[in-house]
Amino acid sequence: MRLSPLPAFALALALATPALAEDAAPKKSGGPRVVCANNTKDGSRAVQGTDLVIEPGEKVKDAVAVDGNVIIRKGAEVEDAVAIRGRVIIEPGARVKGDVITLGGEVRVREGARVDGDAVALGGKLKLDKQEAVAGDKVSLSFEIGGRDLVSGIIEDVLDDEMRCHIVDDEDKDA
C-alpha cells in the first residue's frame, strides 16, 4: 500500500502560508479566536479555526482546514481534501477526485458521495456509509494509551507549538 505525500504537504502548507483575513462565521463573544483564511490563484482554499464549506457547483483544487472541518456539499467537486484536527465530511452527491485525509480527525463519506482516491484518517476514524464509495485505499490509524490517542496527541503538540495565525480577542475591541 502506497500512502500519498499529501498529508505532509498539507500540514506544511497550512502552517507556512495562512493569510490574515476576517472569517465569515458568526462572531462569538467571550474570548479570543483564531481567524485565518487563504484562497490561492490555483483554486485551493485553506482556513484555520473555522469550517471550510465547499458549496454546490464549486470546483476547488485543494481544500485544507486546520482546527476546523472541510464540508463538501452536494454538487461540489474537490481535487483533494485535508482536515487537521477536524473532519472531512462529504455529503451525498459530492465528489473528491483525489484523496481525503484527516490528521487527528474523522473522514465521513455519506451514501451517494464519491472519493476517487484514498481515504485516510490518522489519529481518527474512517466512517463510510458504503465501502465502495472510496475507490482507493481505506486507512484508519489510531493508537490509544490511557484513553488518549497517541497519533492525535503528537499532531496537537506540533500544531500548538507552531500556530501562526492572527488571534482576535473580541473583548479588546470594547476597551
C-alpha atoms as a printed R data frame, in Angstrom:
    type eleno elety resid chain resno       x      y      z
1   ATOM     1    CA   MET     A     1   0.000  0.000  0.000
2   ATOM     2    CA   ARG     A     2   1.363  3.416 -1.006
3   ATOM     3    CA   LEU     A     3   0.409  6.445  1.061
4   ATOM     4    CA   SER     A     4   0.212  9.824 -0.587
5   ATOM     5    CA   PRO     A     5   2.661 12.607  0.410
6   ATOM     6    CA   LEU     A     6  -0.382 14.908  0.607
7   ATOM     7    CA   PRO     A     7  -0.660 14.891  4.455
8   ATOM     8    CA   ALA     A     8   2.867 16.241  4.931
9   ATOM     9    CA   PHE     A     9   2.373 18.782  2.148
10  ATOM    10    CA   ALA     A    10  -0.957 19.922  3.564
11  ATOM    11    CA   LEU     A    11   0.497 20.318  7.050
12  ATOM    12    CA   ALA     A    12   3.410 22.358  5.719
13  ATOM    13    CA   LEU     A    13   1.061 24.481  3.589
14  ATOM    14    CA   ALA     A    14  -1.327 25.094  6.444
15  ATOM    15    CA   LEU     A    15   1.431 26.115  8.862
16  ATOM    16    CA   ALA     A    16   3.507 28.184  6.447
17  ATOM    17    CA   THR     A    17   1.076 30.155  4.293
18  ATOM    18    CA   PRO     A    18  -2.097 31.212  6.084
19  ATOM    19    CA   ALA     A    19  -3.096 34.791  5.284
20  ATOM    20    CA   LEU     A    20  -4.813 37.103  7.703
21  ATOM    21    CA   ALA     A    21  -8.478 37.546  6.858
22  ATOM    22    CA   GLU     A    22 -11.813 38.135  8.539
23  ATOM    23    CA   ASP     A    23 -13.832 34.931  8.614
24  ATOM    24    CA   ALA     A    24 -17.466 34.815  7.581
25  ATOM    25    CA   ALA     A    25 -18.599 32.791 10.599
26  ATOM    26    CA   PRO     A    26 -20.825 34.482 13.160
27  ATOM    27    CA   LYS     A    27 -18.811 36.214 15.859
28  ATOM    28    CA   LYS     A    28 -18.842 34.627 19.267
29  ATOM    29    CA   SER     A    29 -18.260 36.864 22.226
30  ATOM    30    CA   GLY     A    30 -16.237 35.966 25.250
31  ATOM    31    CA   GLY     A    31 -12.623 35.352 24.346
32  ATOM    32    CA   PRO     A    32 -10.014 35.014 21.648
33  ATOM    33    CA   ARG     A    33 -10.490 33.020 18.448
34  ATOM    34    CA   VAL     A    34  -8.138 32.146 15.617
35  ATOM    35    CA   VAL     A    35  -9.034 33.709 12.272
36  ATOM    36    CA   CYS     A    36  -7.157 32.678  9.132
37  ATOM    37    CA   ALA     A    37  -8.157 32.054  5.546
38  ATOM    38    CA   ASN     A    38  -6.301 31.741  2.273
39  ATOM    39    CA   ASN     A    39  -7.567 31.456 -1.303
40  ATOM    40    CA   THR     A    40  -4.890 30.830 -3.906
41  ATOM    41    CA   LYS     A    41  -4.740 31.564 -7.612
42  ATOM    42    CA   ASP     A    42  -4.722 27.842 -8.446
43  ATOM    43    CA   GLY     A    43  -8.150 27.353 -6.840
44  ATOM    44    CA   SER     A    44  -7.013 25.962 -3.484
45  ATOM    45    CA   ARG     A    45  -8.530 27.101 -0.191
46  ATOM    46    CA   ALA     A    46  -7.177 26.892  3.348
47  ATOM    47    CA   VAL     A    47  -8.709 28.009  6.645
48  ATOM    48    CA   GLN     A    48  -7.742 27.824 10.284
49  ATOM    49    CA   GLY     A    49 -10.050 27.989 13.268
50  ATOM    50    CA   THR     A    50 -13.277 27.745 11.256
51  ATOM    51    CA   ASP     A    51 -15.053 25.370  8.873
52  ATOM    52    CA   LEU     A    52 -14.396 25.378  5.137
53  ATOM    53    CA   VAL     A    53 -17.635 24.728  3.256
54  ATOM    54    CA   ILE     A    54 -17.483 23.934 -0.462
55  ATOM    55    CA   GLU     A    55 -20.897 24.847 -1.849
56  ATOM    56    CA   PRO     A    56 -22.847 23.172 -4.705
57  ATOM    57    CA   GLY     A    57 -21.356 23.864 -8.136
58  ATOM    58    CA   GLU     A    58 -17.962 24.953 -6.785
59  ATOM    59    CA   LYS     A    59 -14.762 23.309 -8.002
60  ATOM    60    CA   VAL     A    60 -11.784 23.558 -5.659
61  ATOM    61    CA   LYS     A    61  -8.284 22.192 -6.203
62  ATOM    62    CA   ASP     A    62  -7.211 21.540 -2.602
63  ATOM    63    CA   ALA     A    63  -9.390 22.183  0.466
64  ATOM    64    CA   VAL     A    64  -7.484 22.378  3.774
65  ATOM    65    CA   ALA     A    65  -8.816 23.156  7.261
66  ATOM    66    CA   VAL     A    66  -6.750 23.362 10.450
67  ATOM    67    CA   ASP     A    67  -8.820 23.267 13.647
68  ATOM    68    CA   GLY     A    68 -11.967 23.142 11.542
69  ATOM    69    CA   ASN     A    69 -13.921 20.871  9.232
70  ATOM    70    CA   VAL     A    70 -13.968 20.564  5.460
71  ATOM    71    CA   ILE     A    71 -17.590 20.119  4.366
72  ATOM    72    CA   ILE     A    72 -18.234 19.273  0.726
73  ATOM    73    CA   ARG     A    73 -21.842 19.808 -0.309
74  ATOM    74    CA   LYS     A    74 -23.905 18.036 -2.997
75  ATOM    75    CA   GLY     A    75 -22.763 19.088 -6.469
76  ATOM    76    CA   ALA     A    76 -19.366 20.360 -5.295
77  ATOM    77    CA   GLU     A    77 -16.113 18.925 -6.633
78  ATOM    78    CA   VAL     A    78 -12.737 18.955 -4.874
79  ATOM    79    CA   GLU     A    79  -9.392 17.587 -6.037
80  ATOM    80    CA   ASP     A    80  -8.035 16.770 -2.536
81  ATOM    81    CA   ALA     A    81  -9.428 17.484  0.951
82  ATOM    82    CA   VAL     A    82  -7.426 17.655  4.191
83  ATOM    83    CA   ALA     A    83  -8.516 18.421  7.756
84  ATOM    84    CA   ILE     A    84  -6.020 18.760 10.576
85  ATOM    85    CA   ARG     A    85  -7.699 18.417 13.978
86  ATOM    86    CA   GLY     A    86 -11.058 18.402 12.216
87  ATOM    87    CA   ARG     A    87 -13.318 16.304 10.000
88  ATOM    88    CA   VAL     A    88 -13.788 15.936  6.277
89  ATOM    89    CA   ILE     A    89 -17.491 15.433  5.574
90  ATOM    90    CA   ILE     A    90 -18.507 14.512  2.046
91  ATOM    91    CA   GLU     A    91 -22.243 14.864  1.615
92  ATOM    92    CA   PRO     A    92 -24.391 12.806 -0.804
93  ATOM    93    CA   GLY     A    93 -23.824 13.946 -4.394
94  ATOM    94    CA   ALA     A    94 -20.393 15.469 -3.685
95  ATOM    95    CA   ARG     A    95 -17.170 14.228 -5.277
96  ATOM    96    CA   VAL     A    96 -13.491 14.225 -4.332
97  ATOM    97    CA   LYS     A    97 -11.393 13.413 -7.398
98  ATOM    98    CA   GLY     A    98  -8.258 12.679 -5.386
99  ATOM    99    CA   ASP     A    99  -7.582 11.867 -1.740
100 ATOM   100    CA   VAL     A   100  -9.316 12.680  1.545
101 ATOM   101    CA   ILE     A   101  -7.106 12.888  4.627
102 ATOM   102    CA   THR     A   102  -7.557 13.824  8.270
103 ATOM   103    CA   LEU     A   103  -4.855 14.178 10.874
104 ATOM   104    CA   GLY     A   104  -6.419 13.919 14.310
105 ATOM   105    CA   GLY     A   105  -9.972 13.860 12.973
106 ATOM   106    CA   GLU     A   106 -12.561 11.874 11.066
107 ATOM   107    CA   VAL     A   107 -13.341 11.150  7.424
108 ATOM   108    CA   ARG     A   108 -17.093 10.839  6.845
109 ATOM   109    CA   VAL     A   109 -18.287  9.733  3.391
110 ATOM   110    CA   ARG     A   110 -22.074  9.727  3.175
111 ATOM   111    CA   GLU     A   111 -24.080  7.439  0.906
112 ATOM   112    CA   GLY     A   112 -24.148  8.884 -2.609
113 ATOM   113    CA   ALA     A   113 -20.793 10.664 -2.198
114 ATOM   114    CA   ARG     A   114 -17.702  9.592 -4.136
115 ATOM   115    CA   VAL     A   115 -13.942  9.575 -3.443
116 ATOM   116    CA   ASP     A   116 -11.862  8.575 -6.468
117 ATOM   117    CA   GLY     A   117  -8.603  8.307 -4.491
118 ATOM   118    CA   ASP     A   118  -7.673  7.187 -0.979
119 ATOM   119    CA   ALA     A   119  -9.432  7.924  2.327
120 ATOM   120    CA   VAL     A   120  -7.008  8.237  5.258
121 ATOM   121    CA   ALA     A   121  -7.695  9.040  8.929
122 ATOM   122    CA   LEU     A   122  -4.543  9.277 11.063
123 ATOM   123    CA   GLY     A   123  -5.387  9.628 14.733
124 ATOM   124    CA   GLY     A   124  -9.082  9.456 13.965
125 ATOM   125    CA   LYS     A   125 -11.835  7.401 12.386
126 ATOM   126    CA   LEU     A   126 -12.915  6.493  8.880
127 ATOM   127    CA   LYS     A   127 -16.715  6.334  8.543
128 ATOM   128    CA   LEU     A   128 -18.084  5.197  5.196
129 ATOM   129    CA   ASP     A   129 -21.781  4.634  4.579
130 ATOM   130    CA   LYS     A   130 -20.735  2.352  1.686
131 ATOM   131    CA   GLN     A   131 -17.253  0.857  1.314
132 ATOM   132    CA   GLU     A   132 -17.388  1.182 -2.487
133 ATOM   133    CA   ALA     A   133 -17.764  4.978 -2.173
134 ATOM   134    CA   VAL     A   134 -13.951  5.104 -1.919
135 ATOM   135    CA   ALA     A   135 -12.138  3.791 -4.996
136 ATOM   136    CA   GLY     A   136  -8.641  3.803 -3.454
137 ATOM   137    CA   ASP     A   137  -7.176  2.588 -0.182
138 ATOM   138    CA   LYS     A   138  -9.065  2.994  3.077
139 ATOM   139    CA   VAL     A   139  -6.725  3.646  6.021
140 ATOM   140    CA   SER     A   140  -7.564  4.422  9.631
141 ATOM   141    CA   LEU     A   141  -4.735  4.536 12.170
142 ATOM   142    CA   SER     A   142  -5.420  5.207 15.809
143 ATOM   143    CA   PHE     A   143  -3.406  4.113 18.829
144 ATOM   144    CA   GLU     A   144  -4.711  4.839 22.320
145 ATOM   145    CA   ILE     A   145  -2.764  4.782 25.563
146 ATOM   146    CA   GLY     A   146  -4.602  5.665 28.744
147 ATOM   147    CA   GLY     A   147  -7.632  6.902 26.793
148 ATOM   148    CA   ARG     A   148  -5.577  9.355 24.704
149 ATOM   149    CA   ASP     A   149  -4.894  8.793 21.017
150 ATOM   150    CA   LEU     A   150  -1.125  8.899 20.526
151 ATOM   151    CA   VAL     A   151  -1.193  9.996 16.865
152 ATOM   152    CA   SER     A   152  -3.700 12.754 17.559
153 ATOM   153    CA   GLY     A   153  -1.664 13.877 20.582
154 ATOM   154    CA   ILE     A   154   1.503 14.252 18.505
155 ATOM   155    CA   ILE     A   155  -0.375 16.306 15.897
156 ATOM   156    CA   GLU     A   156  -1.834 18.571 18.603
157 ATOM   157    CA   ASP     A   157   1.570 19.106 20.225
158 ATOM   158    CA   VAL     A   158   3.173 20.096 16.916
159 ATOM   159    CA   LEU     A   159   0.363 22.468 15.936
160 ATOM   160    CA   ASP     A   160   0.140 24.100 19.356
161 ATOM   161    CA   ASP     A   161   3.852 24.991 19.119
162 ATOM   162    CA   GLU     A   162   3.689 26.257 15.517
163 ATOM   163    CA   MET     A   163   0.478 28.308 15.252
164 ATOM   164    CA   ARG     A   164   0.994 31.334 13.007
165 ATOM   165    CA   CYS     A   165  -2.437 32.886 12.756
166 ATOM   166    CA   HIS     A   166  -3.799 36.156 14.000
167 ATOM   167    CA   ILE     A   167  -5.690 35.881 17.270
168 ATOM   168    CA   VAL     A   168  -8.698 38.159 17.567
169 ATOM   169    CA   ASP     A   169  -9.831 38.949 21.107
170 ATOM   170    CA   ASP     A   170 -13.378 40.343 20.962
171 ATOM   171    CA   GLU     A   171 -13.005 41.744 24.479
172 ATOM   172    CA   ASP     A   172 -10.095 44.006 23.420
173 ATOM   173    CA   LYS     A   173 -12.300 45.765 20.830
174 ATOM   174    CA   ASP     A   174 -14.509 47.202 23.568
175 ATOM   175    CA   ALA     A   175 -11.613 48.677 25.544
